[in-house]
Coordinates of C-alpha atoms and ligand atoms in Angstrom, one line a residue:
M1 CA 0.0 0.0 0.0
Y2 CA 1.2 3.5 -0.7
T3 CA 0.2 6.9 0.7
D4 CA 1.9 10.3 0.2
I5 CA 1.7 11.2 3.9
A6 CA 1.4 8.6 6.6
V7 CA 0.4 10.0 10.0
I8 CA 1.3 7.6 12.8
G9 CA -1.3 8.1 15.6
G10 CA -4.9 9.2 15.5
G11 CA -4.7 11.5 18.5
A12 CA -4.8 15.3 18.9
S13 CA -1.6 16.1 17.1
G14 CA -2.2 13.4 14.5
Y15 CA -5.6 14.9 13.5
A16 CA -4.2 18.4 13.5
A17 CA -1.3 17.4 11.4
A18 CA -3.4 15.4 8.9
I19 CA -5.9 18.3 8.5
A20 CA -3.2 20.9 8.0
A21 CA -1.3 18.7 5.6
K22 CA -4.4 17.9 3.5
E23 CA -5.5 21.5 3.4
K24 CA -2.0 22.6 2.2
A25 CA -1.7 19.8 -0.4
P26 CA -5.3 18.7 -1.4
S27 CA -4.1 16.4 -4.1
A28 CA -1.9 14.4 -1.8
S29 CA -3.1 11.2 -0.1
V30 CA -3.0 11.5 3.7
T31 CA -3.6 8.4 5.8
I32 CA -3.8 8.2 9.6
Y33 CA -2.7 4.9 11.1
E34 CA -4.1 4.3 14.6
R35 CA -3.3 1.2 16.6
L36 CA -6.6 1.2 18.6
D37 CA -9.9 0.3 17.1
K38 CA -11.0 4.0 17.3
T39 CA -9.1 7.2 17.0
G40 CA -9.0 9.9 19.7
R41 CA -9.4 7.8 22.8
K42 CA -7.3 10.2 24.8
I43 CA -9.2 13.2 23.5
I44 CA -12.4 11.7 24.8
A45 CA -10.8 11.1 28.3
S46 CA -9.3 14.5 28.5
G47 CA -10.4 17.1 31.0
N48 CA -12.6 14.5 32.8
G49 CA -14.6 14.1 29.6
K50 CA -14.9 17.8 29.0
C51 CA -11.6 18.3 27.0
N52 CA -9.7 21.3 28.4
L53 CA -8.3 22.0 24.9
S54 CA -6.4 25.2 25.5
N55 CA -6.0 28.1 27.9
V56 CA -6.5 31.9 27.6
D57 CA -3.3 32.6 29.5
I58 CA -0.3 30.8 27.9
T59 CA 3.3 31.8 28.6
A60 CA 6.6 30.1 28.1
A61 CA 6.6 29.3 31.8
N62 CA 3.8 26.8 31.3
Y63 CA 6.0 24.6 29.2
H64 CA 9.0 22.5 30.1
G65 CA 11.5 20.8 27.9
S66 CA 14.0 21.6 25.1
F67 CA 11.5 23.3 22.6
D68 CA 10.6 27.0 22.3
V69 CA 6.9 26.3 22.4
M70 CA 5.8 29.9 22.1
E71 CA 7.6 30.2 18.8
I72 CA 5.5 27.4 17.3
L73 CA 2.3 28.7 18.9
G74 CA 3.0 32.1 17.4
K75 CA 3.3 30.6 13.9
T76 CA 0.0 28.6 14.0
P77 CA -3.7 29.5 14.3
D78 CA -5.0 30.0 17.8
C79 CA -7.6 27.7 19.2
K80 CA -10.5 29.9 18.2
S81 CA -9.3 30.1 14.6
F82 CA -8.8 26.3 14.5
F83 CA -11.8 25.1 16.4
T84 CA -14.5 27.7 15.9
D85 CA -13.7 29.2 12.5
K86 CA -12.4 26.0 10.8
L87 CA -14.1 23.1 12.7
G88 CA -17.3 24.9 13.9
V89 CA -16.7 24.0 17.6
M90 CA -18.0 26.8 19.9
L91 CA -15.8 27.4 22.9
S92 CA -16.1 28.7 26.4
V93 CA -13.7 29.5 29.2
G94 CA -14.3 27.1 32.0
S95 CA -15.6 28.2 35.4
E96 CA -14.3 25.1 37.1
G97 CA -10.9 23.3 37.1
R98 CA -7.9 25.4 36.0
T99 CA -8.2 29.2 35.7
G100 CA -8.5 30.2 32.1
G101 CA -9.1 26.7 30.7
V102 CA -10.8 26.7 27.3
Y103 CA -13.4 24.0 26.7
P104 CA -16.0 23.2 24.0
R105 CA -19.2 25.0 24.9
S106 CA -21.0 21.7 24.9
N107 CA -18.7 20.6 27.8
S108 CA -18.2 17.3 26.0
S109 CA -14.9 16.1 24.6
A110 CA -16.9 14.1 22.0
T111 CA -17.8 17.4 20.4
V112 CA -14.1 18.0 19.7
L113 CA -13.4 14.5 18.4
N114 CA -16.5 14.5 16.2
A115 CA -15.6 17.8 14.7
L116 CA -12.0 16.6 13.9
R117 CA -13.5 13.4 12.3
I118 CA -16.0 15.3 10.2
K119 CA -13.3 17.6 8.9
A120 CA -10.9 14.8 8.2
A121 CA -13.6 12.9 6.3
E122 CA -14.6 16.1 4.4
L123 CA -11.0 16.6 3.3
G124 CA -10.7 12.9 2.2
I125 CA -8.2 11.9 4.9
E126 CA -8.2 8.1 5.3
E127 CA -8.2 6.6 8.7
V128 CA -6.9 3.1 9.3
C129 CA -7.7 1.8 12.8
G130 CA -6.5 -1.3 14.5
C131 CA -3.2 -0.8 12.7
M132 CA -0.1 -0.6 14.9
V133 CA 3.1 0.7 13.3
T134 CA 5.9 -1.6 14.4
G135 CA 8.7 -0.4 12.3
L136 CA 9.9 2.5 10.2
S137 CA 12.8 2.6 7.8
P138 CA 14.0 5.0 5.1
V139 CA 13.8 3.8 1.6
K140 CA 14.4 5.5 -1.8
N141 CA 12.0 8.4 -2.1
G142 CA 10.4 7.9 1.2
F143 CA 9.8 5.4 4.1
Q144 CA 8.6 1.9 4.6
L145 CA 6.3 1.3 7.5
E146 CA 5.9 -2.2 9.1
T147 CA 2.4 -2.4 10.5
S148 CA 0.2 -5.0 12.2
T149 CA -1.9 -5.2 9.0
G150 CA 0.9 -5.1 6.4
R151 CA 3.6 -3.0 4.8
V152 CA 3.0 0.6 3.8
T153 CA 5.3 2.9 1.8
A154 CA 5.0 6.6 2.2
S155 CA 6.7 9.6 0.7
R156 CA 6.5 11.5 4.0
V157 CA 5.8 10.4 7.6
I158 CA 4.4 12.4 10.5
A159 CA 5.1 10.7 13.9
A160 CA 2.2 11.7 16.2
A161 CA 2.2 8.6 18.3
G162 CA 2.4 10.3 21.7
G163 CA 4.5 9.1 24.6
Y164 CA 4.0 6.8 27.6
A165 CA 1.4 8.6 29.7
G166 CA -2.1 7.0 29.9
P167 CA -1.2 3.7 28.2
S168 CA -4.9 2.6 28.3
F169 CA -5.5 5.3 25.6
G170 CA -3.0 3.7 23.2
T171 CA 0.3 5.3 24.2
D172 CA 2.7 2.7 25.6
G173 CA 5.8 4.5 24.2
S174 CA 6.4 1.8 21.6
F175 CA 6.9 4.3 18.7
L176 CA 9.1 6.5 20.8
R177 CA 11.3 3.4 21.3
I178 CA 11.3 2.8 17.5
L179 CA 12.6 6.4 17.0
K180 CA 15.2 5.9 19.7
D181 CA 16.4 2.7 17.9
M182 CA 16.7 4.8 14.8
G183 CA 19.2 7.0 16.6
L184 CA 16.9 9.9 17.6
R185 CA 17.9 11.3 21.1
T186 CA 15.4 11.6 23.9
A187 CA 15.6 13.8 27.0
K188 CA 15.2 11.8 30.2
I189 CA 11.7 10.4 30.2
C190 CA 9.5 10.4 33.3
P191 CA 5.8 10.8 34.0
A192 CA 4.5 14.4 34.4
V193 CA 1.2 16.0 35.4
G194 CA 0.6 13.3 37.9
P195 CA 1.1 12.5 41.6
L196 CA 4.4 12.4 43.4
K197 CA 5.5 9.5 45.6
V198 CA 6.4 9.8 49.2
G199 CA 7.6 7.0 51.5
A200 CA 4.4 5.4 52.9
D201 CA 5.7 5.9 56.5
R202 CA 5.7 9.7 56.0
L203 CA 2.0 9.7 55.0
K204 CA 0.7 7.2 57.6
G205 CA -2.6 8.6 58.9
L206 CA -3.0 11.2 56.2
K207 CA -4.7 9.0 53.5
G208 CA -7.8 10.8 52.4
V209 CA -6.9 14.2 53.8
R210 CA -7.5 17.1 51.4
I211 CA -6.6 20.7 52.2
K212 CA -6.4 24.0 50.3
G213 CA -2.9 25.3 50.6
S214 CA 0.2 26.2 48.9
I215 CA 2.9 23.7 47.9
S216 CA 6.5 24.2 46.9
A217 CA 9.0 22.0 45.2
V218 CA 12.3 22.4 47.0
S219 CA 15.8 21.0 46.2
E220 CA 18.7 21.4 48.5
G221 CA 17.1 24.4 50.2
R222 CA 16.2 26.2 47.0
T223 CA 12.5 26.7 46.2
L224 CA 12.0 25.8 42.5
R225 CA 8.3 26.5 42.1
T226 CA 5.3 27.2 44.2
E227 CA 1.7 26.3 43.4
Q228 CA -1.6 27.0 45.1
G229 CA -4.6 24.6 45.3
E230 CA -6.1 21.5 46.8
I231 CA -3.4 19.2 48.2
Q232 CA -4.6 15.6 48.4
F233 CA -2.8 13.0 50.5
N234 CA -3.1 9.3 49.5
E235 CA -1.5 6.1 50.7
N236 CA 1.9 6.8 49.3
T237 CA 1.5 9.7 47.0
I238 CA 0.6 13.4 47.2
S239 CA -1.7 14.7 44.4
G240 CA -3.9 17.5 43.3
I241 CA -3.5 19.8 40.3
C242 CA -1.0 22.0 42.3
V243 CA 1.2 18.9 42.8
F244 CA 0.7 17.7 39.2
N245 CA 2.2 21.0 38.0
L246 CA 5.4 20.3 40.0
A247 CA 5.8 16.7 38.9
Y248 CA 8.0 17.5 35.9
L249 CA 10.7 18.7 38.3
F250 CA 11.3 15.0 39.2
Q251 CA 13.0 14.6 35.9
E252 CA 15.8 17.0 36.8
Y253 CA 15.9 16.7 40.6
E254 CA 15.4 13.0 41.2
G255 CA 16.8 12.0 44.6
K256 CA 16.9 15.6 45.9
L257 CA 13.4 16.8 45.6
E258 CA 11.1 17.7 48.5
L259 CA 7.6 19.1 48.7
S260 CA 7.0 21.7 51.3
A261 CA 3.3 22.3 52.1
D262 CA 2.1 25.5 53.6
L263 CA -1.2 24.4 55.2
L264 CA -2.4 28.0 56.1
P265 CA -0.9 30.3 53.4
D266 CA -3.0 33.3 54.4
L267 CA -1.6 33.4 58.0
S268 CA 1.9 34.1 59.2
E269 CA 3.7 31.7 61.5
A270 CA 3.3 34.2 64.4
E271 CA -0.5 34.5 63.8
I272 CA -0.8 30.7 63.7
A273 CA 1.2 30.4 67.0
D274 CA -1.2 33.0 68.6
I275 CA -4.2 30.9 67.5
L276 CA -2.6 27.7 68.9
F277 CA -1.7 29.3 72.2
T278 CA -5.3 30.5 72.7
A279 CA -6.7 27.0 71.8
R280 CA -4.3 25.4 74.2
R281 CA -5.5 27.7 77.0
N282 CA -9.2 27.1 76.2
R283 CA -8.9 23.3 75.7
K284 CA -6.2 22.5 78.3
E285 CA -8.1 19.4 79.7
L286 CA -8.7 18.0 76.2
P287 CA -6.4 15.7 74.1
A288 CA -3.5 17.6 72.4
Y289 CA -4.9 17.2 68.9
E290 CA -7.9 19.3 69.9
I291 CA -5.6 22.4 69.9
L292 CA -5.9 22.1 66.1
T293 CA -9.7 21.4 66.0
G294 CA -11.4 24.1 64.0
I295 CA -8.4 24.5 61.8
F296 CA -7.8 21.0 60.4
V297 CA -9.7 17.7 60.0
K298 CA -9.0 15.3 62.9
N299 CA -6.6 13.0 60.9
L300 CA -4.4 16.0 60.0
A301 CA -4.4 17.3 63.6
V302 CA -3.5 13.9 65.0
Y303 CA -0.7 13.5 62.3
L304 CA 0.8 16.9 63.3
I305 CA 0.9 16.1 67.0
K306 CA 2.4 12.7 66.4
N307 CA 4.8 13.5 63.6
V308 CA 5.9 17.1 64.4
L309 CA 6.0 16.8 68.2
G310 CA 6.5 13.0 68.5
R311 CA 3.7 13.1 71.2
S312 CA 0.7 10.9 71.7
P313 CA -2.3 12.8 70.3
D314 CA -4.1 11.9 73.6
E315 CA -1.6 13.8 75.7
K316 CA -3.4 16.5 77.6
A317 CA -3.3 19.9 75.7
E318 CA -1.9 21.7 78.8
N319 CA 1.2 19.5 78.6
I320 CA 2.2 20.8 75.2
G321 CA 4.9 23.4 75.9
G322 CA 5.3 26.9 74.4
K323 CA 8.3 25.7 72.3
E324 CA 6.2 22.9 70.9
I325 CA 3.4 25.3 70.0
K326 CA 5.9 27.3 68.0
Q327 CA 7.2 24.1 66.4
L328 CA 3.7 23.2 65.3
A329 CA 3.2 26.7 63.8
S330 CA 6.4 26.4 61.9
A331 CA 5.5 22.9 60.6
I332 CA 2.1 24.2 59.4
K333 CA 3.9 26.8 57.3
G334 CA 6.3 24.2 55.8
L335 CA 5.4 20.5 56.2
V336 CA 8.2 18.7 54.3
F337 CA 7.8 15.4 52.4
P338 CA 10.9 13.9 50.6
I339 CA 9.9 12.7 47.1
T340 CA 10.8 9.1 46.4
G341 CA 9.3 8.7 42.9
C342 CA 6.8 9.9 40.4
A343 CA 3.4 8.5 39.3
A344 CA 2.9 5.2 37.4
W345 CA 2.3 5.9 33.7
Q346 CA -1.4 5.0 34.1
N347 CA -1.8 7.9 36.6
A348 CA 0.2 10.5 34.6
Q349 CA -1.4 12.7 32.0
V350 CA 1.8 13.7 30.2
T351 CA 5.3 12.4 29.3
C352 CA 8.2 14.5 30.4
G353 CA 11.1 14.0 28.0
G354 CA 10.6 12.8 24.4
I355 CA 12.5 13.5 21.2
H356 CA 15.0 16.3 21.9
R357 CA 14.9 19.6 20.1
S358 CA 18.3 18.9 18.6
C359 CA 16.9 16.1 16.5
V360 CA 14.5 18.3 14.5
D361 CA 14.8 21.5 12.5
D362 CA 12.6 24.6 12.8
K363 CA 9.9 22.9 10.7
L364 CA 9.8 19.9 13.1
C365 CA 11.4 17.7 10.4
S366 CA 14.0 15.2 11.6
T367 CA 17.5 16.3 10.7
A368 CA 18.7 12.7 10.4
Y369 CA 15.7 11.4 8.3
R370 CA 14.5 14.1 5.9
G371 CA 10.7 13.7 5.3
L372 CA 10.0 12.4 8.8
Y373 CA 8.1 15.1 10.8
L374 CA 7.3 14.9 14.5
C375 CA 4.6 16.5 16.6
G376 CA 2.8 16.4 20.0
E377 CA 3.8 14.6 23.1
I378 CA 6.4 12.4 21.3
L379 CA 8.5 15.5 21.5
D380 CA 10.4 16.8 24.5
V381 CA 7.6 19.1 25.7
A382 CA 5.5 18.8 28.9
G383 CA 3.0 21.5 29.7
D384 CA 1.2 22.4 32.9
C385 CA -2.2 21.0 33.7
G386 CA -4.9 23.3 32.2
G387 CA -5.2 22.9 28.5
Y388 CA -1.5 23.5 27.7
N389 CA -0.7 20.0 26.5
L390 CA -3.6 19.8 24.1
Q391 CA -2.7 23.3 22.8
W392 CA 0.8 22.0 22.1
A393 CA -0.6 18.9 20.4
W394 CA -2.8 21.1 18.1
S395 CA -0.1 23.7 17.3
S396 CA 2.8 21.3 16.8
G397 CA 0.5 19.1 14.7
I398 CA -0.6 21.9 12.5
W399 CA 3.0 23.2 12.1
A400 CA 4.4 19.7 11.3
G401 CA 1.5 19.0 8.9
M402 CA 1.8 22.3 7.0
N403 CA 5.6 21.9 6.6
C404 CA 5.3 18.3 5.6
A405 CA 2.8 19.1 2.9
E406 CA 4.9 22.0 1.7
S407 CA 7.9 19.7 1.3
L408 CA 5.9 17.6 -1.1
K409 CA 6.0 20.5 -3.6
G410 CA 9.7 19.8 -4.0
G411 CA 8.9 16.4 -5.2
R412 CA 9.5 13.0 -3.6
K413 CA 12.2 12.8 -0.9
Ligands
FAD501 C1 -6.5 11.1 31.3 C2 -5.9 12.3 30.6 C3 -6.5 13.5 30.6 C4 -5.9 14.6 30.0 N1 -6.6 15.8 30.0 C5 -6.0 16.9 29.4 C6 -6.7 18.1 29.3 O1 -7.8 18.2 29.7 N2 -6.0 19.1 28.7 C7 -4.8 19.0 28.1 O2 -4.2 20.0 27.6 N3 -4.1 17.8 28.2 C8 -4.7 16.7 28.8 N4 -4.1 15.5 28.7 C9 -2.8 15.4 28.0 C10 -3.1 15.4 26.5 O3 -4.3 14.6 26.3 C11 -1.9 14.8 25.7 O4 -0.8 15.6 25.9 C12 -2.3 14.9 24.2 O5 -3.4 14.2 23.9 C13 -1.1 14.4 23.3 O6 -1.5 14.4 22.0 P1 -0.7 13.5 21.0 O7 -1.4 13.6 19.7 O8 0.7 13.8 21.0 O9 -0.7 12.0 21.5 P2 -2.0 11.1 21.9 O10 -3.2 11.9 22.1 O11 -1.6 10.3 23.0 O12 -2.2 10.2 20.6 C14 -1.3 9.3 20.1 C15 -2.1 8.2 19.3 O13 -1.1 7.4 18.7 C16 -1.6 6.1 18.8 N5 -0.4 5.2 18.7 C17 0.6 5.1 19.6 N6 1.6 4.3 19.1 C18 1.2 3.9 17.9 C19 1.7 3.0 16.9 N7 2.9 2.4 17.1 N8 1.0 2.8 15.8 C20 -0.2 3.4 15.6 N9 -0.7 4.2 16.5 C21 -0.1 4.5 17.6 C22 -2.3 6.0 20.2 O14 -3.2 4.9 20.2 C23 -2.9 7.4 20.2 O15 -4.2 7.3 19.7 C24 -4.7 14.4 29.4 C25 -4.0 13.2 29.3 C26 -4.6 12.1 30.0 C27 -4.0 10.8 29.9

């Protein structure tokens, strides 16, 4: 079988690339090869089924990795031009979840996928599902793809197969490994936009506790980044969107990363100490953890008395000394958890690492294999939670698709 442009992966970046390529070169045959029985499984799951497809507030600080994401975003249509003007998807800025998140007005991710499918069909893009690409090699005038349903030759290839995150949506990193075997370099790969692991002993008693606070990633005494939001304590992980946005730092600071939680960010340490001194005075006959009643849920109060003071939570409140009250106030402003690992791939939304910027040119074409374009999460870009990753998938897909189609004008490779 032959196609002019083979797009590997029917996800967000694959659709964007195929549509952009076919619009640029209408006479070229463009085929999407998707290993699952349906395209767009991850699009459907995104944003809890609502698809947080972009954000109104995007800066370079929202992206991590070796690419200048803003440069590519600046060269491609914004989400309104692509989704509303081209695909007919009405958008709204979400009132829940991440600030500034852009969603389809229907609040349903199916709306986005259906619009992409309709556009692809209207343009004559072919979709081959249940077809896993297992090998890629350069041949005269193009590439040969080994697939689970047979051999395909293509003049150009767009690799849009994603990374390792969310393997149940088709992304097990297999195509990234194929590219690595071909000699393309990756940055260190680890899960991002997911929970961070803490030794289970450090979280004993905290499972199920949720608190609105501020959380900082700290390495060797240096604060790397601080986020606000709901901090969630689980059996051996800490999660919540604020933690998800710090997870990419594990890639660089593995073994020397801590989370420091400020459980009452709107109060100073001295103000907290005052409140605790008053509570101790008023509740002196009660168990020590009752000093914290009214501020925290019981499990957190008990945890603080046990772990910060090394006291039994049933100790009488009046036996807690002034120095210990100050110790408690200090811990509430900076409760430290050493990070021992990152999320399992099935709990991560994004792959940190991927094909390094040095392997592609400004047009997202491989420098080693001319005619091979790359886009989306397969590249070394990890965005924050809040629509940034899908925006990268659309923009990099459009950019790779346009450039790939443009290169066909120069004839076969
Ligand atoms: C649960 C979840 C929720 C998320 N929610 C959001 C959100 O709301 N907002 C946001 O911005 N980001 C979100 N993300 C991240 C975002 O979905 C991804 O970054 C984005 O979809 C990446 O697009 P992509 O096209 O690069 O890869 P993918 O969307 O992962 O698509 C890759 C496709 O390639 C196919 N494939 C893989 N290997 C092969 C192969 N060898 N042969 C053929 N096909 C192959 C896969 O089956 C898949 O369909 C979420 C991620 C997850 C897991």
